[in-house]
Coordinates of C-alpha atoms in Angstrom, one line a residue:
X9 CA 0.0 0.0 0.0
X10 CA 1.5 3.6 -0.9
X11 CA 0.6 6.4 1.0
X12 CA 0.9 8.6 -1.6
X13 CA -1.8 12.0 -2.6
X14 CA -4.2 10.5 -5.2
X15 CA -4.4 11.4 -8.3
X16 CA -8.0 13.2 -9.0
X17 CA -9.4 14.8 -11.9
X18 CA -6.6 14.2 -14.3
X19 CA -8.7 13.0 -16.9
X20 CA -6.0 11.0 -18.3
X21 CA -6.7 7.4 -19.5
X22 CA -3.3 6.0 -18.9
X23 CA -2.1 3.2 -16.4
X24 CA -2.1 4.6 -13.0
X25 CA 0.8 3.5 -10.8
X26 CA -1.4 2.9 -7.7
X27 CA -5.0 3.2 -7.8
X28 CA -7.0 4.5 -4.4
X29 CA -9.6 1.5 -3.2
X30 CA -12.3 3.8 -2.8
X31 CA -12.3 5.2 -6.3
X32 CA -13.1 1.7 -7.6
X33 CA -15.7 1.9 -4.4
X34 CA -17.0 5.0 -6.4
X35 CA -17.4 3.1 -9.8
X36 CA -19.7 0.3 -8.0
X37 CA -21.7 3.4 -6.0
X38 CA -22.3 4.8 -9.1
X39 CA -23.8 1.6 -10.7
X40 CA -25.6 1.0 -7.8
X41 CA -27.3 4.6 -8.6
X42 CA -28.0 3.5 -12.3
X43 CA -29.5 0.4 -10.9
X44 CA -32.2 2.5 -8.6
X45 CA -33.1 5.0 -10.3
X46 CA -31.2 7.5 -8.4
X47 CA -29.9 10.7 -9.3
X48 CA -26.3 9.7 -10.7
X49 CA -23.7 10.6 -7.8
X50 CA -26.6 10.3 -5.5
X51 CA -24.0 7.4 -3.3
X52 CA -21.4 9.7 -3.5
X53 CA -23.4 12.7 -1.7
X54 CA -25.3 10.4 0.4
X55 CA -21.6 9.3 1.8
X56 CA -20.3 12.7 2.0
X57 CA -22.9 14.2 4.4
X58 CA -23.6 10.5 6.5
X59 CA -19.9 11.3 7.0
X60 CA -20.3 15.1 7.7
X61 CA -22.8 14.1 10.3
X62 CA -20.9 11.5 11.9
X63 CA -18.4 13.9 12.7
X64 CA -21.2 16.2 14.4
X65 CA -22.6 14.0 16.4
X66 CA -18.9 13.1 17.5
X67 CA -18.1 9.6 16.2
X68 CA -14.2 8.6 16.4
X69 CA -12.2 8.1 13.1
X70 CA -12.7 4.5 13.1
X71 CA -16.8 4.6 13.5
X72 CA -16.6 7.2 10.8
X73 CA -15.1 5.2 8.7
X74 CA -17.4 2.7 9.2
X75 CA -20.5 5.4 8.2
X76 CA -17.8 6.5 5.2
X77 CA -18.2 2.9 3.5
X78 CA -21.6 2.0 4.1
X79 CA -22.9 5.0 3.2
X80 CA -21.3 4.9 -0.5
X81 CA -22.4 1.1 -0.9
X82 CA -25.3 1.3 1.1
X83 CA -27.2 -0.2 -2.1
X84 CA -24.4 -2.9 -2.9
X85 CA -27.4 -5.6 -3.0
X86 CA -29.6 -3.3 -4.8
X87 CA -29.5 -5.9 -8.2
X88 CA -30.0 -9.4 -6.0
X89 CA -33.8 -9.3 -6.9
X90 CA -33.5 -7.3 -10.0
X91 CA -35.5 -10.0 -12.3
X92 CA -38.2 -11.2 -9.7
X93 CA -38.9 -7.2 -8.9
X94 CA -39.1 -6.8 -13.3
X95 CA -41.3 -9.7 -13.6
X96 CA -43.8 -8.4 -10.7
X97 CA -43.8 -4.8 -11.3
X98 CA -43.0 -3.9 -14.7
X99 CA -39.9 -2.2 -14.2
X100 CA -37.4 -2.9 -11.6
X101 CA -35.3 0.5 -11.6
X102 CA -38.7 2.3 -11.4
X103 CA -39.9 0.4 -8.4
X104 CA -36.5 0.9 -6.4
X105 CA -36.9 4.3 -6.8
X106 CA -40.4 4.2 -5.4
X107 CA -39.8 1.6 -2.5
X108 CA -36.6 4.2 -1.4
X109 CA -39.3 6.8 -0.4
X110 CA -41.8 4.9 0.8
X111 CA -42.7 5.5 4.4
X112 CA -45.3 2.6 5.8
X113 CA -45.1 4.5 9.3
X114 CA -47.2 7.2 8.4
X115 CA -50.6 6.1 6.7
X116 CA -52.1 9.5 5.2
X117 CA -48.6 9.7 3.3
X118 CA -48.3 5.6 2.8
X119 CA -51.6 6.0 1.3
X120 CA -50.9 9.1 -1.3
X121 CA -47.8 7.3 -2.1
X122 CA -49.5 3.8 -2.6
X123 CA -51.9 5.7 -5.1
X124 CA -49.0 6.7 -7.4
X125 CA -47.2 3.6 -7.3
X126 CA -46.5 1.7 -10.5
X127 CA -46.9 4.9 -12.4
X128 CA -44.7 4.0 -14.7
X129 CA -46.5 1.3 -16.3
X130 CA -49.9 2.8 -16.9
X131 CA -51.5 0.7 -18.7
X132 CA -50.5 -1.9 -16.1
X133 CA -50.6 0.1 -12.6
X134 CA -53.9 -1.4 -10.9
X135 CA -52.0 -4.6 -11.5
X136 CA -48.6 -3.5 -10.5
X137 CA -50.0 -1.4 -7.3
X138 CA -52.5 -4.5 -6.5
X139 CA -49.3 -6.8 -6.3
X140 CA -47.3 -4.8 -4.3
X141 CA -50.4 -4.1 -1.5
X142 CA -51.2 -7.9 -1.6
X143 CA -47.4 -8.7 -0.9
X144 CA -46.7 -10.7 2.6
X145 CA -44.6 -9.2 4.8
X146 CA -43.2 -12.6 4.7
X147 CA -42.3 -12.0 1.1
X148 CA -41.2 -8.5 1.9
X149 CA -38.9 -10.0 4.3
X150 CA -37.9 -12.5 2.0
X151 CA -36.9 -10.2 -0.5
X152 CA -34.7 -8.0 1.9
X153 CA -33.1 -10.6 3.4
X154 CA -31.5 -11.4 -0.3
X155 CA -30.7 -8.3 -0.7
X156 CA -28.7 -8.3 3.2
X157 CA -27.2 -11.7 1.8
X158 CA -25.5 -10.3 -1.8
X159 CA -24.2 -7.5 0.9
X160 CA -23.0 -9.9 3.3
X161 CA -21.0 -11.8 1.2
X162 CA -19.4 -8.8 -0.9
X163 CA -18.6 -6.8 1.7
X164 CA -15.7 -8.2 2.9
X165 CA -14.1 -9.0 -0.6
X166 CA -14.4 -5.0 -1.3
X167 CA -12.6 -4.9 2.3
X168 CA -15.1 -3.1 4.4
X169 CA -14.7 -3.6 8.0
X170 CA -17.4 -5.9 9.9
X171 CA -19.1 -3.4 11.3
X172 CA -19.7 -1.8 7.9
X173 CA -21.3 -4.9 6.5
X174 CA -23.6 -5.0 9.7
X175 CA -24.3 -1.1 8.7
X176 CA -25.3 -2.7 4.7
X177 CA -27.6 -5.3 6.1
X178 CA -29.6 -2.9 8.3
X179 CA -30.5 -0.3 4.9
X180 CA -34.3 -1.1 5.0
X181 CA -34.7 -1.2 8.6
X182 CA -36.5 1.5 10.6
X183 CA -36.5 3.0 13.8
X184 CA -39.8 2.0 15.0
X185 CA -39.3 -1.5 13.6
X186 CA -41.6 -1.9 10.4
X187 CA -38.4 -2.3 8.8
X188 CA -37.3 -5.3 7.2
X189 CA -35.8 -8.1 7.3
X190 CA -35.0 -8.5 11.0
X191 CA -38.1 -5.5 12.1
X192 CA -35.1 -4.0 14.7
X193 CA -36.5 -1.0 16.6
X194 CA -34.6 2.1 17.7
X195 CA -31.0 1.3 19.3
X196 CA -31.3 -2.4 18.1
X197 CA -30.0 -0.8 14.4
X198 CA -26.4 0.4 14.8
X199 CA -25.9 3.8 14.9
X200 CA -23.9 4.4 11.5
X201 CA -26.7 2.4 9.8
X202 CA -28.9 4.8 11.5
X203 CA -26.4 7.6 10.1
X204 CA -26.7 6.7 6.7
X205 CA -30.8 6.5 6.8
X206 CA -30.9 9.7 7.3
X207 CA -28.4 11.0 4.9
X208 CA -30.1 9.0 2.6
X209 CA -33.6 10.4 2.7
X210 CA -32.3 14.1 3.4
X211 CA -30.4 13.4 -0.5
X212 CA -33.6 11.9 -2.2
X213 CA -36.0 14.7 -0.4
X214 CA -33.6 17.5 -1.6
X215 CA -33.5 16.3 -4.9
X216 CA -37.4 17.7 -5.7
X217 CA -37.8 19.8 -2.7
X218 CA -34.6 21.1 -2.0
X219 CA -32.5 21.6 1.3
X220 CA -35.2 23.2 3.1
X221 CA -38.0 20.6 1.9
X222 CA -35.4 17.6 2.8
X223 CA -35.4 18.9 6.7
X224 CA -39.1 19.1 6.7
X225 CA -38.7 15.2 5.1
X226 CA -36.7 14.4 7.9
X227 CA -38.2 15.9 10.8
X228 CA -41.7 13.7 9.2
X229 CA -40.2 10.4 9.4
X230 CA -38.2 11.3 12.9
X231 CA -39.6 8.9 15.3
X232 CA -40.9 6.6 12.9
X233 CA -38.3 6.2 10.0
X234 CA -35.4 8.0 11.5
X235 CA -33.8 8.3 14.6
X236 CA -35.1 11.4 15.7
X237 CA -32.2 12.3 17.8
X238 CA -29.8 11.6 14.7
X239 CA -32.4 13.9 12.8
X240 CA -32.2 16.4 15.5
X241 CA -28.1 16.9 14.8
X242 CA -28.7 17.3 11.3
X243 CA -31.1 19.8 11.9
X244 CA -28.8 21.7 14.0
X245 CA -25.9 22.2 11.9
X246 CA -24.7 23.3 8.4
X247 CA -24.2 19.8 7.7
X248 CA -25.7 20.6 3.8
X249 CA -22.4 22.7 3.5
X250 CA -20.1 19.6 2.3
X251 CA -22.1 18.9 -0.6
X252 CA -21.5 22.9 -2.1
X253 CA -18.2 21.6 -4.1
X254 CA -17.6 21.5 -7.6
X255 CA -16.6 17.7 -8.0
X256 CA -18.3 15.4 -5.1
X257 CA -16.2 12.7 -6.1
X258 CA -13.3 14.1 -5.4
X259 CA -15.0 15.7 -2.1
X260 CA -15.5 12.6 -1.1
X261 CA -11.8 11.4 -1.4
X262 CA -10.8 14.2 0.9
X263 CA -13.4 13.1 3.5
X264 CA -12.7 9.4 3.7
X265 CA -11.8 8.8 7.2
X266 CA -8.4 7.4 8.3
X267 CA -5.3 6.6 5.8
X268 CA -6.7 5.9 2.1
X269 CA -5.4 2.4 0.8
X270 CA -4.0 1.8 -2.7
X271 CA -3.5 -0.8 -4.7
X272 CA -1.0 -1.3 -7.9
X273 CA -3.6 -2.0 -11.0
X274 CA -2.7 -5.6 -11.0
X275 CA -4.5 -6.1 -7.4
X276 CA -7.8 -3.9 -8.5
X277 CA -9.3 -7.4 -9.8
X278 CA -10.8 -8.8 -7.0
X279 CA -12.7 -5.0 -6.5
X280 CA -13.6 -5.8 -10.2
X281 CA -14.7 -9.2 -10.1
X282 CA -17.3 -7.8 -7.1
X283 CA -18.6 -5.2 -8.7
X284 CA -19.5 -8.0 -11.9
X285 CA -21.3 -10.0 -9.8
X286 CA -23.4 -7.2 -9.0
X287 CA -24.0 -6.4 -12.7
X288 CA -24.6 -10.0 -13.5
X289 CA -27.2 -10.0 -11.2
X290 CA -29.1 -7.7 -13.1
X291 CA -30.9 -10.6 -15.5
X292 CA -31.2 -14.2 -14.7
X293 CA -29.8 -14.9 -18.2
X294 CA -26.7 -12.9 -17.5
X295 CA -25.7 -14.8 -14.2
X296 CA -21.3 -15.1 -14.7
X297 CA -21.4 -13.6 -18.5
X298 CA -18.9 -11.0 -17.5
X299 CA -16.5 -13.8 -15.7
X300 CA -17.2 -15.9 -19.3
X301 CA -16.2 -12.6 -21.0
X302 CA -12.6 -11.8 -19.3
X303 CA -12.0 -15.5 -19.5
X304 CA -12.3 -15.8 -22.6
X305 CA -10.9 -12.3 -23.5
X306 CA -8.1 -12.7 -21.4
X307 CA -6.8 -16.3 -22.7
X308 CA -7.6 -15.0 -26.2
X309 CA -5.1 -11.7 -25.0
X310 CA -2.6 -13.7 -23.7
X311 CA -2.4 -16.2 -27.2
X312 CA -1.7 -13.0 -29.4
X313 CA 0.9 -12.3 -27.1
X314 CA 0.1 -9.4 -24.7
X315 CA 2.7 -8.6 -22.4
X316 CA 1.1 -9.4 -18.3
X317 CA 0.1 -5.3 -17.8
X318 CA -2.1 -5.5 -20.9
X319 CA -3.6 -8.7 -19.5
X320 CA -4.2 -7.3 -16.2
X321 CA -5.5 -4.7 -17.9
X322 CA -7.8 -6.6 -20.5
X323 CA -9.1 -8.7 -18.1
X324 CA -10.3 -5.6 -15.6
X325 CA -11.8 -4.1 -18.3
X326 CA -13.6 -7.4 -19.2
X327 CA -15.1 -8.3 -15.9
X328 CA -16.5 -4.4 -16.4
X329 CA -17.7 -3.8 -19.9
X330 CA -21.6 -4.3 -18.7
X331 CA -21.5 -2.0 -15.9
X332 CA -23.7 0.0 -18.0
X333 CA -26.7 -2.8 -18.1
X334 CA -28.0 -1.8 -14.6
X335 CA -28.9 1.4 -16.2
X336 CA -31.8 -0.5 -18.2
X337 CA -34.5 -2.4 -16.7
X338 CA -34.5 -6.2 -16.4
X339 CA -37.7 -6.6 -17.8
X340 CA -36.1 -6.3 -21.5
X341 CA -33.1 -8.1 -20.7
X342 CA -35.2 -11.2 -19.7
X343 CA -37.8 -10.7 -22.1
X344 CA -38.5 -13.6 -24.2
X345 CA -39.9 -11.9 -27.2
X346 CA -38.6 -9.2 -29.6
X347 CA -37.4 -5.8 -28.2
X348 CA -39.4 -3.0 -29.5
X349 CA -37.4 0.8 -31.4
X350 CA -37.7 2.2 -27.8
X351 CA -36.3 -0.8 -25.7
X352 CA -33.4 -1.2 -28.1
X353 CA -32.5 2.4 -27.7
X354 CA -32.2 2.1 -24.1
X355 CA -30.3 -1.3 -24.9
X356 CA -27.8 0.9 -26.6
X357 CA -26.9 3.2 -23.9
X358 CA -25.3 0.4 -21.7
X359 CA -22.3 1.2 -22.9
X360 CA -23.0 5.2 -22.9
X361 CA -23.1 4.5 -19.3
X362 CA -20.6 2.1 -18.7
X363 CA -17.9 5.2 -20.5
X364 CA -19.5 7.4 -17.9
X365 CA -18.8 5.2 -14.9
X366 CA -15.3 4.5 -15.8
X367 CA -14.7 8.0 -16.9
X368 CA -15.7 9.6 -13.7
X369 CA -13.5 7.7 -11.8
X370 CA -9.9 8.0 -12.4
X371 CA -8.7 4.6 -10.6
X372 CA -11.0 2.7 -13.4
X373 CA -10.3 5.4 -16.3
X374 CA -7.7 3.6 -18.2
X375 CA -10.5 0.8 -18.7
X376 CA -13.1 3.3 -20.2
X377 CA -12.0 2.5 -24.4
X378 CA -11.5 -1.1 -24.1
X379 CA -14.7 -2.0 -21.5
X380 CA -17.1 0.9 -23.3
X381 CA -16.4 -0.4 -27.0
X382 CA -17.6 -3.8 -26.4
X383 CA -20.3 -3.6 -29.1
X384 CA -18.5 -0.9 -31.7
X385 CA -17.6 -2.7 -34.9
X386 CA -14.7 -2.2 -37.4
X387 CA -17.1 -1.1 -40.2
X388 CA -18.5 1.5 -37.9
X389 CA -22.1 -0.2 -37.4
X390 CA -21.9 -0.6 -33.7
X391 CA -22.7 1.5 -30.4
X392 CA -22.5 4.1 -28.9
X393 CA -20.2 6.2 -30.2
X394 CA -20.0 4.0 -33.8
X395 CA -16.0 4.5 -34.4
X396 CA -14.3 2.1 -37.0
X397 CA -11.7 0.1 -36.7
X398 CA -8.9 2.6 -36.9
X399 CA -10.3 3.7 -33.2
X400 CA -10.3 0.4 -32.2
X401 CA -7.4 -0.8 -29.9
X402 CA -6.3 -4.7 -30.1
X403 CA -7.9 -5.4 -26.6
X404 CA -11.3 -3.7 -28.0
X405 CA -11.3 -6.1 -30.6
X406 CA -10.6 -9.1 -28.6
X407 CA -12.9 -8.1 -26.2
X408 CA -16.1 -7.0 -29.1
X409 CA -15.1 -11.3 -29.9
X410 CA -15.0 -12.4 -26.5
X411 CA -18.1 -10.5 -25.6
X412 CA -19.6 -12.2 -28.8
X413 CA -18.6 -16.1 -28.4
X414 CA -19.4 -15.9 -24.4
X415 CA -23.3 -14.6 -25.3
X416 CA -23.6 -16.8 -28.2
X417 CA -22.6 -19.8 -26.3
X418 CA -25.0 -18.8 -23.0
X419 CA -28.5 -19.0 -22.7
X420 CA -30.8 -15.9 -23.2
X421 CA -34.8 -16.1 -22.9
X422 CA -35.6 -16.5 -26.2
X423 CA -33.0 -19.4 -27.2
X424 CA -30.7 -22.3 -25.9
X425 CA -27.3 -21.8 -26.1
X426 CA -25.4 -22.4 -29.5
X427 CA -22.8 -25.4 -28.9
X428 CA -19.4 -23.9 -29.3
X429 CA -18.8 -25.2 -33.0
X430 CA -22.3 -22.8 -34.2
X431 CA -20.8 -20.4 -32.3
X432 CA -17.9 -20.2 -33.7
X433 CA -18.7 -20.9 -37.4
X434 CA -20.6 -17.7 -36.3
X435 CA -18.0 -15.6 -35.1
X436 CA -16.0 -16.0 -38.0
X437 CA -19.2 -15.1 -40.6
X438 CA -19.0 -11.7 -38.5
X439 CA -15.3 -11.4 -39.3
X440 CA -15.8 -11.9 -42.5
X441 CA -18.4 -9.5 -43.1
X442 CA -16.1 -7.1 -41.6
X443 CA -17.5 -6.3 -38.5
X444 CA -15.3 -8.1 -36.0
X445 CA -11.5 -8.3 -36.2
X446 CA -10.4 -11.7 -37.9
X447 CA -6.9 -12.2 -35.4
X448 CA -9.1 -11.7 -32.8
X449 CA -12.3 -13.5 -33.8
X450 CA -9.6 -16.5 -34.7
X451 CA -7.7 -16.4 -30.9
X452 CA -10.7 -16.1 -28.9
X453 CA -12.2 -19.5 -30.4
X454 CA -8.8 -20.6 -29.8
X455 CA -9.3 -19.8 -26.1
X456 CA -12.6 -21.5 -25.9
X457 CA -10.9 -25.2 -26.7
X458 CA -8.5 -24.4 -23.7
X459 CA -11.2 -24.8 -20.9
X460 CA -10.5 -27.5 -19.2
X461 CA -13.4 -30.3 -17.4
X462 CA -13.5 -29.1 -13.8
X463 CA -13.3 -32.6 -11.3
X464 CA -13.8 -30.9 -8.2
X465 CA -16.7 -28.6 -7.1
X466 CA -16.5 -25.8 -4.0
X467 CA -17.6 -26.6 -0.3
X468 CA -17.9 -30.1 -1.4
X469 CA -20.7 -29.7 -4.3
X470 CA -21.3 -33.1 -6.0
X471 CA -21.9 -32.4 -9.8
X472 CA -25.6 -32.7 -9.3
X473 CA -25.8 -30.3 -6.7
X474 CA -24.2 -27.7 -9.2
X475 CA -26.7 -28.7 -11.7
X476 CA -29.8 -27.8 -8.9
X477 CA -27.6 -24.8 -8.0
X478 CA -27.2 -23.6 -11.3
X479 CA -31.2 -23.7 -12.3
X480 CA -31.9 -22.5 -8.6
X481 CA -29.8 -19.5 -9.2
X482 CA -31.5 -18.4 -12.2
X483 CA -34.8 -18.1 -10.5
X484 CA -36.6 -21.7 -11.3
X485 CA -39.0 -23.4 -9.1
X486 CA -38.3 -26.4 -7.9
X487 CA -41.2 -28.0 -9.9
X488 CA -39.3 -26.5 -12.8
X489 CA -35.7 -27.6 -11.8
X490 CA -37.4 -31.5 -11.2
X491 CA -38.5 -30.9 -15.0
X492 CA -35.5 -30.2 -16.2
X493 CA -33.3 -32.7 -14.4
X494 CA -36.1 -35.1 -14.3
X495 CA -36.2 -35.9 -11.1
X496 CA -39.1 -35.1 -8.3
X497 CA -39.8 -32.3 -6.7
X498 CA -38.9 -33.8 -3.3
X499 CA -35.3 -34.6 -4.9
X500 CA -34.6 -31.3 -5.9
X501 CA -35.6 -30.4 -2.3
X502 CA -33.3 -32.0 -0.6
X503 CA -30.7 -31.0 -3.2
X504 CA -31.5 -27.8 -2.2
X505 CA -31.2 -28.3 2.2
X506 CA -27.6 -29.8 1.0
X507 CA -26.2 -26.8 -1.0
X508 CA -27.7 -24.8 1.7
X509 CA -26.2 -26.3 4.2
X510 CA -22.5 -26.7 2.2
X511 CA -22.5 -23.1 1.1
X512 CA -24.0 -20.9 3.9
X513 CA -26.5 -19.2 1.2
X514 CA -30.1 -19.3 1.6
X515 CA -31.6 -17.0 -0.7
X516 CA -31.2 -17.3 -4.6
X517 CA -29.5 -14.2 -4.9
X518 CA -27.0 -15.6 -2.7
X519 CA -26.6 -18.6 -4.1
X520 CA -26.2 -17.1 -7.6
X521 CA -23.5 -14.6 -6.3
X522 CA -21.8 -18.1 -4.6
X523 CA -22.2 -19.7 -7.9
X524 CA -20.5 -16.9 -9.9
X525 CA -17.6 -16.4 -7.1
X526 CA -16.8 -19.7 -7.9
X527 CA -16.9 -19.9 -11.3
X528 CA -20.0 -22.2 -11.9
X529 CA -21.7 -19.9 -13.9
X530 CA -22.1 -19.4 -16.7
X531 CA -22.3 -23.7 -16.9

């Protein structure tokens, strides 16, 4: 670790010699924004006034730190129910950002706000509001307690402290306990998770009322969302005064608690590989694509002869390149039929927004052209900026091929997977044509026969157990998973109690995330 100044708003896309952990912490907060609906940066202010108040009400370094991280990941499990929320409610990014501001403790205002929910599907939104009223609390707890286990289990590989990761679990709790998933009341929820509720709310309010609206917000849900003591020390003090900078990102460097760490660029995969599985999670068809992607792109890379950096390099920028997919609802990416002019546009923009992600933060900005020009082609027919091939590095080209074979040879909703002969005889027609390079079309099928059998699973898996995982993790029943294996019901059951019990998951968000960590998906 250096302790060296970091390097902020340079704008340059070169190597950096050390990278600061909590850029790359930025890139996955900003995701997590796409992925809600949220005002972009919305993470990064959220963390830089939970932190502002955690030094008013007079927390030491180490508790502010604490407040520092979960307040910029406090939505790290924000994709874990991504399909099941798409399938239910039409749009999963526009019911996050209803169910963030929704405040159950206070029925004239639950009931206005129940009257405008699923808005964004008219032609659907007696349905979509109907669902959403007739859902348990059983099922609301279910769902909450998948998004606590996707932050459980990434947590500590993005190297927050415990307490932190205690802090992520406790994001849809309340203060007088019609929270979820564990209903803690008052003092029972920690006070940085506490904190960061009410930076969070005082960031969403301000956002159509402004400052002086957001207090008013806050000083409503005190007592029954908030902590009204925690509101109360808002109130007091000029805590809005952090957020008047001109770059919140870099604000937000300057307030990080304690010594910064750094890594070399080599050691920022593991940060990467976390912030795929959150992506990945986004579609039940997508489960380990990005892993498939920098597999493939990397042994491709590493056949043509790329020296180690460009690997690294390649491969980070792989595990990335669909950052941008959280931006667009998973209703269209699990939708079985044909996308319509409108949904394809918004299919486009993936990459727009994966540019902007790694763009805005300099520890990830050497990643932006490769990751970002996943779908350009040589003769200029691709998105989103639709450059040719004389813009086109080497490890964009290998990547475009990778990201190509690896979808071709995965299932989507509206075909089985190609064998990896169709897929390739298909690759190559698009080299030929002239819209993928041929080198690289040529070494990435090459890469593809170099996958070996595995012989041993994780946590002591038998090869049918992966089989139930793997159908499990995509969302099927268990009726469905007895169809496909044909076996019963009851079978697939206790299939089910076993990789439960082996791997410590228990929702289907965690066991997809335990499934991609360990490179079972894609099968």
């Amino acid at each position: 670790m250096s302790g060296s100044s970091p390097r902020l708003g340079t704008g340059s896309d070169d190597p950096p010699a050390a990278i600061r952990v909590t850029e790359v912490l930025a890139a996955l907060s900003l995701t997590t924004d796409l992925a809600t609906g949220a005002p972009f940066e919305k993470g990064l202010a959220t963390c830089l006034l939970a932190t502002a108040l955690a030094q008013r009400i007079g927390l030491d370094q180490a508790d502010r730190r604490v407040v520092f991280h979960a307040a910029l990941l406090g939505a790290v499990g924000c994709t874990s129910r991504a399909s099941e929320n798409a399938a239910a409610f039409a749009d999963d990014i526009a019911f996050q950002q209803a169910y963030h501001v929704l405040d159950r403790g206070d029925a004239p205002v639950f009931a206005a706000q129940l009257e405008q929910f699923g808005s964004w599907a008219p032609g659907d939104q007696p349905l979509v509001r109907e669902r959403f009223v007739k859902a348990t609390p059983a099922q609301r707890t279910t769902a909450v307690r998948s998004v606590c286990e996707v932050s459980r289990a990434l947590g500590p590989r993005l190297g927050l402290p415990d307490a932190a990761v205690v802090a992520l679990t406790e994001v849809k709790e309340r203060w007088d306990g019609l929270g979820a998933p564990e209903r803690l009341r008052g003092e029972e929820i920690s006070l940085p998770g506490r904190i960061v509720h009410v930076a969070e709310q005082a960031v969403l309010a301000a956002v159509g009322r402004g400052r002086r609206g957001a207090e008013d917000e806050l000083r409503r849900r005190a007592g029954g969302h908030l902590d009204p003591e925690v509101v109360n020390s808002f109130a007091a003090g000029e805590v809005w005064d952090c957020l008047d900078v001109p770059d919140v990102l870099a604000a937000v460097m300057h307030a990080e608690p304690g010594v910064p760490l750094y890594i070399r660029p080599a050691e920022r995969m593991e940060l990467c590989l976390a912030l795929a599985v959150v992506v990945d999670l986004k579609g039940r068809w997508l489960l380990g694509h990005s892993s498939h992607v920098a597999d493939l792109a990397y042994g491709a890379a590493r056949l043509s002869g790329m020296d180690a950096a460009e690997l690294d390099t390649l491969r980070a920028a792989a595990l990335l390149h669909d950052i941008g997919r959280t931006a667009v609802s998973s209703a269209i990416w699990d939708r079985p039929g044909p996308l319509g002019p409108g949904d394809w546009e918004r299919v486009r923009l993936h990459t727009y927004w994966t540019d902007r992600v790694l763009q805005r933060c300099p520890g990830l900005a050497d990643l932006r052209e490769i990751a970002a020009g996943h779908h350009e082609r040589l003769d200029g027919s691709g998105y989103h900026r639709g450059v040719g091939g004389h813009d086109l590095s080497r490890s964009a080209r290998i990547l475009a091929a990778a990201d190509v074979f690896a979808a071709l040879t995965e299932p989507r909703p509206h075909r089985i997977a190609f064998s990896p002969d169709d897929a390739a005889q298909m690759l190559i027609a698009e080299a030929t044509a002239g819209r993928l390079d041929m080198a690289a079309c040529a070494a990435v099928v090459e890469a593809a026969g170099l996958r070996k059998p595995r012989t041993e699973f994780p946590c002591g898996l038998t090869e049918r157990e992966v089989e139930v995982l793997r159908l499990a993790a995509r969302g099927l029943s268990n009726r469905l998973i007895a169809e496909e294996l044909v076996v019963s019901e009851r079978t697939v059951g206790h299939h089910l109690a076993h990789i439960y019990d082996k791997t410590g998951r228990r929702t289907r968000a965690g066991a997809a995330v335990f499934a991609m960590e360990h490179g079972l998906l894609p099968d």
